[in-house]
Amino acid sequence: MKFFIDTANLDQIREAQELGVLDGVTTNPSLMAKEGITGKDNILKHYVDICNIVEGDVSAEVVATDLAGMIKEGEELAELHEQIVVKIPMIKDGVKALKYFSDKGIRTNCTLVFSAGQALLAAKAGATYVSPFLGRLDDISTDGLNLISEIRLIYDNYAFETQILAASIRHTMHVIDCAKIGADVMTGPLSSIEGLLKHPLTDIGLAKFLEDYKKGNS
Ligand code: G3P
């Protein structure tokens, strides 16, 4: 399972990278705005800065919603750095853009996916990644994990190569559940990754080991 961090915060990206388990980064316009990154030039530079920190894929989202606009923007993003994956929304022109980029060998991440039908369409159009938004479904009392299971089943039935990128992850249990289902990738906040290492028995056990060592070596 690949671990992506879902943020545009460079310090958090560095911290996750230093842990040694990071496979990539996802961003979106909201996350860029949260870091105060505005204006086209600053946004493009920020994507390059992220690529220079991590070794894996970095999703950069288009803001155009028409086919011509998405193609222009996506090509510009893809030109920025070899690690860039063009993030395209699941709308009608978005499906056409996925197909266009797939035919050109430009990697894509289809975002804002909330149903198995949308995921099927994204795979048919040749998306590299599909991003079902787990947490946002949970937020409205709908089982987000069930969607991940449905997509896994459909993709396995037909050996689609599109990778399931479980997005809108909110906590460590989402990560564990997605791993059990077989999501190819998870993207979440730093806390969802670091939370995986925590267990009180580990802390208690380590304290005891160190105490006993001290006793025997003082
Ligand atoms: O990767 C998608 C993600 O950014 C959405 O997460 O927490 O805003 O639902 P969230």
mmCIF file of C-alpha atoms and ligand atoms in Angstrom:
data_model
loop_
_atom_site.group_PDB
_atom_site.id
_atom_site.type_symbol
_atom_site.label_atom_id
_atom_site.label_comp_id
_atom_site.label_asym_id
_atom_site.label_seq_id
_atom_site.Cartn_x
_atom_site.Cartn_y
_atom_site.Cartn_z
ATOM 1 C CA MET A 1 0.000 0.000 0.000
ATOM 2 C CA LYS A 2 1.367 3.426 -0.930
ATOM 3 C CA PHE A 3 1.216 6.245 1.624
ATOM 4 C CA PHE A 4 0.562 9.742 0.289
ATOM 5 C CA ILE A 5 0.246 12.816 2.487
ATOM 6 C CA ASP A 6 -2.699 15.092 1.757
ATOM 7 C CA THR A 7 -1.343 18.571 2.370
ATOM 8 C CA ALA A 8 0.451 21.502 0.779
ATOM 9 C CA ASN A 9 2.344 22.229 4.010
ATOM 10 C CA LEU A 10 6.056 21.832 3.252
ATOM 11 C CA ASP A 11 7.067 21.200 6.892
ATOM 12 C CA GLN A 12 4.574 18.352 7.205
ATOM 13 C CA ILE A 13 5.659 16.912 3.862
ATOM 14 C CA ARG A 14 9.298 17.024 5.035
ATOM 15 C CA GLU A 15 8.367 15.361 8.327
ATOM 16 C CA ALA A 16 6.531 12.528 6.562
ATOM 17 C CA GLN A 17 9.391 12.154 4.087
ATOM 18 C CA GLU A 18 11.923 11.897 6.928
ATOM 19 C CA LEU A 19 9.907 9.047 8.447
ATOM 20 C CA GLY A 20 10.882 7.096 5.339
ATOM 21 C CA VAL A 21 7.473 5.722 4.447
ATOM 22 C CA LEU A 22 6.144 8.429 2.140
ATOM 23 C CA ASP A 23 5.286 7.530 -1.459
ATOM 24 C CA GLY A 24 3.773 10.793 -2.643
ATOM 25 C CA VAL A 25 1.667 13.884 -2.032
ATOM 26 C CA THR A 26 -1.842 14.968 -2.953
ATOM 27 C CA THR A 27 -2.971 18.572 -2.946
ATOM 28 C CA ASN A 28 -6.090 20.435 -3.947
ATOM 29 C CA PRO A 29 -7.038 24.121 -4.299
ATOM 30 C CA SER A 30 -8.381 24.207 -0.723
ATOM 31 C CA LEU A 31 -5.133 22.819 0.704
ATOM 32 C CA MET A 32 -3.067 25.334 -1.324
ATOM 33 C CA ALA A 33 -5.266 28.201 -0.097
ATOM 34 C CA LYS A 34 -4.908 26.955 3.490
ATOM 35 C CA GLU A 35 -1.133 27.466 3.189
ATOM 36 C CA GLY A 36 -1.656 30.947 1.735
ATOM 37 C CA ILE A 37 -0.349 29.916 -1.698
ATOM 38 C CA THR A 38 -2.155 32.105 -4.214
ATOM 39 C CA GLY A 39 -1.481 33.348 -7.749
ATOM 40 C CA LYS A 40 -0.561 31.090 -10.642
ATOM 41 C CA ASP A 41 3.216 31.556 -10.455
ATOM 42 C CA ASN A 42 3.349 30.907 -6.709
ATOM 43 C CA ILE A 43 1.140 27.838 -7.061
ATOM 44 C CA LEU A 44 3.315 26.367 -9.838
ATOM 45 C CA LYS A 45 6.488 27.076 -7.854
ATOM 46 C CA HIS A 46 4.967 25.404 -4.796
ATOM 47 C CA TYR A 47 4.313 22.215 -6.789
ATOM 48 C CA VAL A 48 7.972 22.157 -7.819
ATOM 49 C CA ASP A 49 9.045 22.743 -4.200
ATOM 50 C CA ILE A 50 6.934 19.728 -3.159
ATOM 51 C CA CYS A 51 8.434 17.581 -5.927
ATOM 52 C CA ASN A 52 11.903 18.507 -4.685
ATOM 53 C CA ILE A 53 11.095 17.169 -1.201
ATOM 54 C CA VAL A 54 9.481 13.839 -2.084
ATOM 55 C CA GLU A 55 10.466 11.091 -4.491
ATOM 56 C CA GLY A 56 6.986 9.922 -5.524
ATOM 57 C CA ASP A 57 3.923 11.219 -7.324
ATOM 58 C CA VAL A 58 2.573 14.695 -6.601
ATOM 59 C CA SER A 59 -1.033 15.378 -7.583
ATOM 60 C CA ALA A 60 -1.651 18.904 -8.868
ATOM 61 C CA GLU A 61 -5.270 19.859 -9.525
ATOM 62 C CA VAL A 62 -6.616 21.818 -12.485
ATOM 63 C CA VAL A 63 -9.117 24.574 -11.741
ATOM 64 C CA ALA A 64 -10.594 24.816 -15.248
ATOM 65 C CA THR A 65 -13.888 22.964 -15.688
ATOM 66 C CA ASP A 66 -14.076 22.869 -19.495
ATOM 67 C CA LEU A 67 -12.175 20.396 -21.673
ATOM 68 C CA ALA A 68 -9.939 22.927 -23.454
ATOM 69 C CA GLY A 69 -9.109 24.647 -20.187
ATOM 70 C CA MET A 70 -8.323 21.377 -18.398
ATOM 71 C CA ILE A 71 -6.083 20.240 -21.257
ATOM 72 C CA LYS A 72 -4.160 23.542 -21.320
ATOM 73 C CA GLU A 73 -3.750 23.636 -17.565
ATOM 74 C CA GLY A 74 -2.998 19.915 -17.237
ATOM 75 C CA GLU A 75 -0.297 20.041 -19.912
ATOM 76 C CA GLU A 76 1.318 22.988 -18.179
ATOM 77 C CA LEU A 77 1.250 21.153 -14.841
ATOM 78 C CA ALA A 78 2.662 17.952 -16.357
ATOM 79 C CA GLU A 79 5.496 19.976 -17.913
ATOM 80 C CA LEU A 80 6.505 21.314 -14.505
ATOM 81 C CA HIS A 81 8.091 18.119 -13.204
ATOM 82 C CA GLU A 82 8.137 14.411 -14.048
ATOM 83 C CA GLN A 83 6.566 13.603 -10.661
ATOM 84 C CA ILE A 84 3.418 15.622 -11.343
ATOM 85 C CA VAL A 85 0.129 13.738 -11.756
ATOM 86 C CA VAL A 86 -2.684 15.880 -13.177
ATOM 87 C CA LYS A 87 -5.735 15.890 -10.925
ATOM 88 C CA ILE A 88 -9.005 16.116 -12.813
ATOM 89 C CA PRO A 89 -12.536 16.415 -11.355
ATOM 90 C CA MET A 90 -15.151 13.742 -12.072
ATOM 91 C CA ILE A 91 -17.326 15.790 -14.429
ATOM 92 C CA LYS A 92 -18.252 15.136 -18.066
ATOM 93 C CA ASP A 93 -15.414 17.182 -19.557
ATOM 94 C CA GLY A 94 -13.170 15.701 -16.874
ATOM 95 C CA VAL A 95 -13.803 12.197 -18.234
ATOM 96 C CA LYS A 96 -12.873 13.449 -21.724
ATOM 97 C CA ALA A 97 -9.735 15.055 -20.294
ATOM 98 C CA LEU A 98 -8.774 11.788 -18.536
ATOM 99 C CA LYS A 99 -8.991 9.983 -21.871
ATOM 100 C CA TYR A 100 -7.009 12.732 -23.627
ATOM 101 C CA PHE A 101 -4.203 12.626 -21.054
ATOM 102 C CA SER A 102 -4.226 8.828 -20.909
ATOM 103 C CA ASP A 103 -3.758 8.658 -24.700
ATOM 104 C CA LYS A 104 -0.851 11.099 -24.395
ATOM 105 C CA GLY A 105 0.822 9.109 -21.593
ATOM 106 C CA ILE A 106 0.239 11.861 -19.015
ATOM 107 C CA ARG A 107 -0.688 10.443 -15.615
ATOM 108 C CA THR A 108 -3.933 11.504 -13.969
ATOM 109 C CA ASN A 109 -5.784 11.365 -10.660
ATOM 110 C CA CYS A 110 -9.573 11.529 -10.983
ATOM 111 C CA THR A 111 -10.849 13.411 -7.940
ATOM 112 C CA LEU A 112 -14.203 14.015 -6.226
ATOM 113 C CA VAL A 113 -15.363 10.438 -6.746
ATOM 114 C CA PHE A 114 -18.328 9.420 -4.598
ATOM 115 C CA SER A 115 -19.844 6.414 -6.396
ATOM 116 C CA ALA A 116 -18.818 3.103 -7.947
ATOM 117 C CA GLY A 117 -20.236 4.281 -11.288
ATOM 118 C CA GLN A 118 -17.953 7.310 -11.305
ATOM 119 C CA ALA A 119 -14.980 5.076 -10.471
ATOM 120 C CA LEU A 120 -15.868 2.715 -13.318
ATOM 121 C CA LEU A 121 -16.006 5.632 -15.729
ATOM 122 C CA ALA A 122 -12.647 6.967 -14.535
ATOM 123 C CA ALA A 123 -11.037 3.565 -15.093
ATOM 124 C CA LYS A 124 -12.593 3.238 -18.563
ATOM 125 C CA ALA A 125 -11.161 6.674 -19.419
ATOM 126 C CA GLY A 126 -7.694 5.473 -18.379
ATOM 127 C CA ALA A 127 -7.152 7.355 -15.115
ATOM 128 C CA THR A 128 -3.922 6.405 -13.335
ATOM 129 C CA TYR A 129 -5.534 6.957 -9.928
ATOM 130 C CA VAL A 130 -9.137 7.275 -8.809
ATOM 131 C CA SER A 131 -9.814 9.197 -5.587
ATOM 132 C CA PRO A 132 -12.948 8.118 -3.707
ATOM 133 C CA PHE A 133 -13.554 10.573 -0.817
ATOM 134 C CA LEU A 134 -14.046 8.293 2.145
ATOM 135 C CA GLY A 135 -14.323 10.826 4.971
ATOM 136 C CA ARG A 136 -16.775 13.103 3.189
ATOM 137 C CA LEU A 137 -19.134 10.153 2.673
ATOM 138 C CA ASP A 138 -18.809 9.203 6.347
ATOM 139 C CA ASP A 139 -19.604 12.861 7.160
ATOM 140 C CA ILE A 140 -23.069 12.426 5.623
ATOM 141 C CA SER A 141 -23.824 9.050 7.254
ATOM 142 C CA THR A 142 -22.861 7.042 4.178
ATOM 143 C CA ASP A 143 -20.391 4.170 4.459
ATOM 144 C CA GLY A 144 -17.251 5.421 2.721
ATOM 145 C CA LEU A 145 -15.438 2.109 3.213
ATOM 146 C CA ASN A 146 -18.219 0.311 1.370
ATOM 147 C CA LEU A 147 -17.444 2.444 -1.676
ATOM 148 C CA ILE A 148 -13.763 1.446 -1.517
ATOM 149 C CA SER A 149 -14.833 -2.244 -1.384
ATOM 150 C CA GLU A 150 -17.175 -1.821 -4.369
ATOM 151 C CA ILE A 151 -14.460 -0.183 -6.458
ATOM 152 C CA ARG A 152 -11.931 -2.898 -5.482
ATOM 153 C CA LEU A 153 -14.387 -5.593 -6.620
ATOM 154 C CA ILE A 154 -15.170 -3.880 -9.926
ATOM 155 C CA TYR A 155 -11.527 -3.145 -10.759
ATOM 156 C CA ASP A 156 -10.500 -6.716 -9.906
ATOM 157 C CA ASN A 157 -13.362 -8.168 -12.001
ATOM 158 C CA TYR A 158 -11.950 -6.525 -15.106
ATOM 159 C CA ALA A 159 -8.276 -6.150 -14.168
ATOM 160 C CA PHE A 160 -8.435 -2.376 -14.521
ATOM 161 C CA GLU A 161 -5.002 -0.878 -13.898
ATOM 162 C CA THR A 162 -6.365 2.317 -12.336
ATOM 163 C CA GLN A 163 -5.124 2.513 -8.753
ATOM 164 C CA ILE A 164 -7.580 3.129 -5.930
ATOM 165 C CA LEU A 165 -6.356 6.152 -3.988
ATOM 166 C CA ALA A 166 -8.464 6.274 -0.828
ATOM 167 C CA ALA A 167 -8.792 10.014 -0.150
ATOM 168 C CA SER A 168 -10.370 12.198 2.502
ATOM 169 C CA ILE A 169 -8.849 9.871 5.093
ATOM 170 C CA ARG A 170 -9.389 11.316 8.542
ATOM 171 C CA HIS A 171 -7.716 8.919 11.001
ATOM 172 C CA THR A 172 -5.643 5.782 11.446
ATOM 173 C CA MET A 173 -8.586 3.373 11.429
ATOM 174 C CA HIS A 174 -9.461 4.574 7.930
ATOM 175 C CA VAL A 175 -5.906 3.644 6.914
ATOM 176 C CA ILE A 176 -6.137 0.168 8.469
ATOM 177 C CA ASP A 177 -9.585 -0.498 6.977
ATOM 178 C CA CYS A 178 -8.466 0.630 3.513
ATOM 179 C CA ALA A 179 -5.413 -1.638 3.784
ATOM 180 C CA LYS A 180 -7.689 -4.579 4.655
ATOM 181 C CA ILE A 181 -9.905 -3.869 1.664
ATOM 182 C CA GLY A 182 -6.910 -3.563 -0.633
ATOM 183 C CA ALA A 183 -6.858 0.114 -1.605
ATOM 184 C CA ASP A 184 -3.660 0.684 -3.581
ATOM 185 C CA VAL A 185 -2.929 4.043 -1.975
ATOM 186 C CA MET A 186 -4.150 6.092 0.944
ATOM 187 C CA THR A 187 -3.821 9.834 1.278
ATOM 188 C CA GLY A 188 -4.370 11.526 4.592
ATOM 189 C CA PRO A 189 -3.023 14.073 7.062
ATOM 190 C CA LEU A 190 0.315 13.519 8.827
ATOM 191 C CA SER A 191 -1.616 12.512 11.975
ATOM 192 C CA SER A 192 -3.195 9.551 10.152
ATOM 193 C CA ILE A 193 0.292 8.225 9.319
ATOM 194 C CA GLU A 194 1.984 8.999 12.644
ATOM 195 C CA GLY A 195 -1.009 7.601 14.551
ATOM 196 C CA LEU A 196 -0.128 4.169 13.204
ATOM 197 C CA LEU A 197 2.990 3.947 15.341
ATOM 198 C CA LYS A 198 1.271 4.659 18.661
ATOM 199 C CA HIS A 199 0.531 1.984 21.246
ATOM 200 C CA PRO A 200 0.623 2.454 25.040
ATOM 201 C CA LEU A 201 2.072 -1.048 25.552
ATOM 202 C CA THR A 202 5.027 -0.077 23.349
ATOM 203 C CA ASP A 203 5.710 2.958 25.555
ATOM 204 C CA ILE A 204 5.243 0.984 28.789
ATOM 205 C CA GLY A 205 7.425 -1.864 27.478
ATOM 206 C CA LEU A 206 10.210 0.480 26.402
ATOM 207 C CA ALA A 207 10.193 2.309 29.742
ATOM 208 C CA LYS A 208 10.519 -1.064 31.543
ATOM 209 C CA PHE A 209 13.377 -2.225 29.270
ATOM 210 C CA LEU A 210 15.269 1.017 29.884
ATOM 211 C CA GLU A 211 14.617 0.882 33.625
ATOM 212 C CA ASP A 212 15.926 -2.710 33.842
ATOM 213 C CA TYR A 213 18.991 -1.813 31.738
ATOM 214 C CA LYS A 214 19.728 1.101 34.055
ATOM 215 C CA LYS A 215 19.452 -1.153 37.127
ATOM 216 C CA GLY A 216 21.862 -3.696 35.691
ATOM 217 C CA ASN A 217 24.367 -1.116 34.416
ATOM 218 C CA SER A 218 24.582 1.450 37.208
HETATM 219 O O1 G3P B 1 -7.616 14.152 -1.074
HETATM 220 C C1 G3P B 1 -8.903 14.683 -0.906
HETATM 221 C C2 G3P B 1 -8.943 15.421 0.353
HETATM 222 O O2 G3P B 1 -8.121 16.549 0.290
HETATM 223 C C3 G3P B 1 -10.269 15.757 0.880
HETATM 224 O O3 G3P B 1 -10.133 15.616 2.240
HETATM 225 O O4 G3P B 1 -10.620 16.003 4.566
HETATM 226 O O5 G3P B 1 -11.178 17.760 2.852
HETATM 227 O O6 G3P B 1 -12.498 15.675 2.993
HETATM 228 P P1 G3P B 1 -11.163 16.306 3.207
#
